[in-house]
Amino acid sequence: MRPGLKRPTGAVAVLCPGPLNEETREGRDFAPPGWPDDNPRRMKGYAFHRGHLLAHMFGGTEQNENIVTLHAAANLAPNGMGLYEKMTARALGSGEEVYYQVVPVYENSGLRPKYVDMYAIGSGGFCIDVRIENSRTAGAVNRGRC
């Protein structure tokens, strides 16, 4: 976390093939930086999510350092973080070791990231390098390293 603003700055891990974390999540009552006072219910859940930088299935914790406030679409839309987390899980399932990096990109002193950059490279050729917009429409842009 950045000392003055107390917002998460990123997660880096080397993920090894093997079983993914399937434990029940706990501690969902805290408000990460940028969490709204009112989180309106939408057709498919809530407008905002507590988004893991290092995904829960990869051993990411419910600690403030690992959680950012995301629009639901940035987390779960067809091209949101969940898609790339599943792709990474498939690479692990096929036996690849994966270097995994997720960095929230903030605008000035904002507490909610404007983008989330995801980069992963596997030992067998797997590669993702995307920037996901943290918005209600959440588009993803390939940044071109893969």
C-alpha positions as a Markdown table, in Angstrom:
| # | Residue | x | y | z |
|---|---|---|---|---|
| 1 | Met | 0.0 | 0.0 | 0.0 |
| 2 | Arg | 1.2 | 3.5 | -0.8 |
| 3 | Pro | 1.8 | 5.1 | 2.7 |
| 4 | Gly | 0.0 | 8.5 | 2.2 |
| 5 | Leu | -3.0 | 7.3 | 0.4 |
| 6 | Lys | -3.4 | 3.8 | 1.9 |
| 7 | Arg | -4.3 | 2.2 | -1.4 |
| 8 | Pro | -3.1 | -1.2 | -2.8 |
| 9 | Thr | -0.2 | -0.9 | -5.3 |
| 10 | Gly | -0.1 | -4.4 | -6.8 |
| 11 | Ala | 0.6 | -8.1 | -6.5 |
| 12 | Val | 3.4 | -10.3 | -7.9 |
| 13 | Ala | 3.6 | -14.0 | -7.6 |
| 14 | Val | 5.2 | -17.1 | -9.2 |
| 15 | Leu | 2.3 | -19.6 | -9.4 |
| 16 | Cys | 3.1 | -23.3 | -9.5 |
| 17 | Pro | 1.0 | -26.0 | -11.1 |
| 18 | Gly | -1.2 | -27.8 | -8.6 |
| 19 | Pro | -4.6 | -27.6 | -6.9 |
| 20 | Leu | -6.2 | -24.1 | -6.7 |
| 21 | Asn | -7.4 | -22.5 | -3.5 |
| 22 | Glu | -11.1 | -23.5 | -3.0 |
| 23 | Glu | -11.4 | -22.4 | 0.6 |
| 24 | Thr | -14.4 | -20.3 | 1.7 |
| 25 | Arg | -13.7 | -16.6 | 1.7 |
| 26 | Glu | -14.0 | -14.6 | 4.9 |
| 27 | Gly | -13.8 | -11.0 | 6.0 |
| 28 | Arg | -16.0 | -9.5 | 3.3 |
| 29 | Asp | -17.3 | -6.7 | 5.5 |
| 30 | Phe | -14.4 | -4.3 | 5.2 |
| 31 | Ala | -14.4 | -1.3 | 2.9 |
| 32 | Pro | -11.4 | -1.1 | 0.6 |
| 33 | Pro | -10.2 | 2.3 | -0.5 |
| 34 | Gly | -12.7 | 3.9 | -2.8 |
| 35 | Trp | -15.6 | 1.8 | -1.5 |
| 36 | Pro | -18.9 | 3.7 | -2.0 |
| 37 | Asp | -21.2 | 4.6 | 0.9 |
| 38 | Asp | -24.1 | 3.1 | -1.2 |
| 39 | Asn | -23.5 | 0.0 | -3.3 |
| 40 | Pro | -26.6 | -0.3 | -5.5 |
| 41 | Arg | -28.0 | -3.7 | -6.4 |
| 42 | Arg | -28.0 | -4.4 | -10.1 |
| 43 | Met | -29.6 | -7.2 | -12.1 |
| 44 | Lys | -26.7 | -9.6 | -11.5 |
| 45 | Gly | -25.4 | -8.5 | -8.1 |
| 46 | Tyr | -24.0 | -5.3 | -6.8 |
| 47 | Ala | -22.5 | -2.4 | -8.8 |
| 48 | Phe | -19.1 | -2.6 | -7.0 |
| 49 | His | -17.0 | -5.6 | -6.0 |
| 50 | Arg | -14.1 | -6.1 | -3.6 |
| 51 | Gly | -11.6 | -7.2 | -6.3 |
| 52 | His | -8.5 | -9.3 | -5.5 |
| 53 | Leu | -5.3 | -8.3 | -7.1 |
| 54 | Leu | -3.9 | -11.8 | -6.5 |
| 55 | Ala | -7.0 | -13.9 | -7.1 |
| 56 | His | -8.4 | -15.9 | -4.2 |
| 57 | Met | -7.9 | -19.1 | -6.2 |
| 58 | Phe | -4.2 | -18.4 | -6.4 |
| 59 | Gly | -3.8 | -17.8 | -2.7 |
| 60 | Gly | -4.7 | -14.1 | -2.6 |
| 61 | Thr | -5.9 | -12.9 | 0.8 |
| 62 | Glu | -8.8 | -10.8 | 2.0 |
| 63 | Gln | -6.2 | -8.2 | 3.3 |
| 64 | Asn | -6.5 | -4.5 | 2.4 |
| 65 | Glu | -3.2 | -4.7 | 0.5 |
| 66 | Asn | -4.8 | -7.2 | -1.9 |
| 67 | Ile | -8.3 | -5.8 | -2.4 |
| 68 | Val | -9.3 | -2.8 | -4.6 |
| 69 | Thr | -12.8 | -1.4 | -5.4 |
| 70 | Leu | -13.9 | -2.6 | -8.8 |
| 71 | His | -17.0 | -2.0 | -10.9 |
| 72 | Ala | -18.7 | -5.4 | -11.2 |
| 73 | Ala | -18.0 | -5.4 | -15.0 |
| 74 | Ala | -14.2 | -5.0 | -14.5 |
| 75 | Asn | -14.3 | -8.0 | -12.3 |
| 76 | Leu | -16.8 | -10.3 | -14.0 |
| 77 | Ala | -17.6 | -9.1 | -17.5 |
| 78 | Pro | -16.6 | -11.4 | -20.4 |
| 79 | Asn | -13.4 | -9.4 | -20.8 |
| 80 | Gly | -12.9 | -8.6 | -17.1 |
| 81 | Met | -10.3 | -9.8 | -14.6 |
| 82 | Gly | -12.2 | -13.1 | -14.1 |
| 83 | Leu | -11.5 | -14.1 | -17.7 |
| 84 | Tyr | -7.8 | -13.7 | -17.4 |
| 85 | Glu | -7.7 | -15.4 | -14.0 |
| 86 | Lys | -9.4 | -18.4 | -15.6 |
| 87 | Met | -7.0 | -18.4 | -18.5 |
| 88 | Thr | -4.1 | -18.4 | -15.9 |
| 89 | Ala | -5.8 | -21.2 | -14.0 |
| 90 | Arg | -5.9 | -23.3 | -17.3 |
| 91 | Ala | -2.2 | -22.6 | -17.9 |
| 92 | Leu | -1.5 | -23.9 | -14.4 |
| 93 | Gly | -3.7 | -26.9 | -14.9 |
| 94 | Ser | -1.7 | -27.8 | -18.1 |
| 95 | Gly | 1.5 | -27.8 | -16.0 |
| 96 | Glu | 2.9 | -24.4 | -16.6 |
| 97 | Glu | 4.6 | -22.3 | -14.0 |
| 98 | Val | 3.3 | -18.7 | -14.3 |
| 99 | Tyr | 4.9 | -15.4 | -13.3 |
| 100 | Tyr | 1.8 | -13.2 | -12.5 |
| 101 | Gln | 1.6 | -9.5 | -11.9 |
| 102 | Val | -1.4 | -7.3 | -11.3 |
| 103 | Val | -1.1 | -3.5 | -10.9 |
| 104 | Pro | -3.9 | -1.1 | -10.2 |
| 105 | Val | -3.4 | 2.2 | -12.0 |
| 106 | Tyr | -4.8 | 5.2 | -10.2 |
| 107 | Glu | -5.5 | 8.7 | -11.5 |
| 108 | Asn | -3.8 | 11.3 | -9.3 |
| 109 | Ser | -4.9 | 10.8 | -5.7 |
| 110 | Gly | -8.0 | 8.7 | -6.5 |
| 111 | Leu | -8.7 | 5.7 | -4.3 |
| 112 | Arg | -10.4 | 3.6 | -6.9 |
| 113 | Pro | -8.2 | 2.4 | -9.7 |
| 114 | Lys | -9.0 | 3.7 | -13.2 |
| 115 | Tyr | -7.4 | 0.6 | -14.8 |
| 116 | Val | -6.0 | -2.7 | -13.7 |
| 117 | Asp | -2.9 | -4.0 | -15.6 |
| 118 | Met | -2.6 | -7.8 | -15.7 |
| 119 | Tyr | 0.6 | -9.5 | -17.0 |
| 120 | Ala | 1.3 | -13.2 | -16.8 |
| 121 | Ile | 3.8 | -15.3 | -18.6 |
| 122 | Gly | 4.1 | -19.1 | -18.4 |
| 123 | Ser | 6.9 | -21.6 | -18.7 |
| 124 | Gly | 5.1 | -23.2 | -21.7 |
| 125 | Gly | 4.2 | -20.2 | -23.8 |
| 126 | Phe | 1.1 | -18.9 | -22.0 |
| 127 | Cys | 1.0 | -15.1 | -22.0 |
| 128 | Ile | -1.4 | -12.3 | -21.2 |
| 129 | Asp | -0.8 | -8.6 | -21.1 |
| 130 | Val | -4.0 | -6.5 | -20.7 |
| 131 | Arg | -5.2 | -3.3 | -19.3 |
| 132 | Ile | -8.8 | -3.5 | -18.0 |
| 133 | Glu | -10.8 | -0.3 | -17.6 |
| 134 | Asn | -12.5 | -0.1 | -14.1 |
| 135 | Ser | -15.9 | 1.1 | -15.3 |
| 136 | Arg | -19.4 | 0.0 | -15.8 |
| 137 | Thr | -18.6 | -1.1 | -19.3 |
| 138 | Ala | -15.1 | -2.4 | -18.6 |
| 139 | Gly | -13.2 | -2.9 | -21.8 |
| 140 | Ala | -9.9 | -4.7 | -22.0 |
| 141 | Val | -7.0 | -3.6 | -24.2 |
| 142 | Asn | -4.1 | -5.9 | -25.2 |
| 143 | Arg | -0.9 | -4.0 | -24.4 |
| 144 | Gly | 1.1 | -6.0 | -26.9 |
| 145 | Arg | 3.9 | -7.8 | -25.0 |
| 146 | Cys | 2.3 | -11.2 | -25.9 |
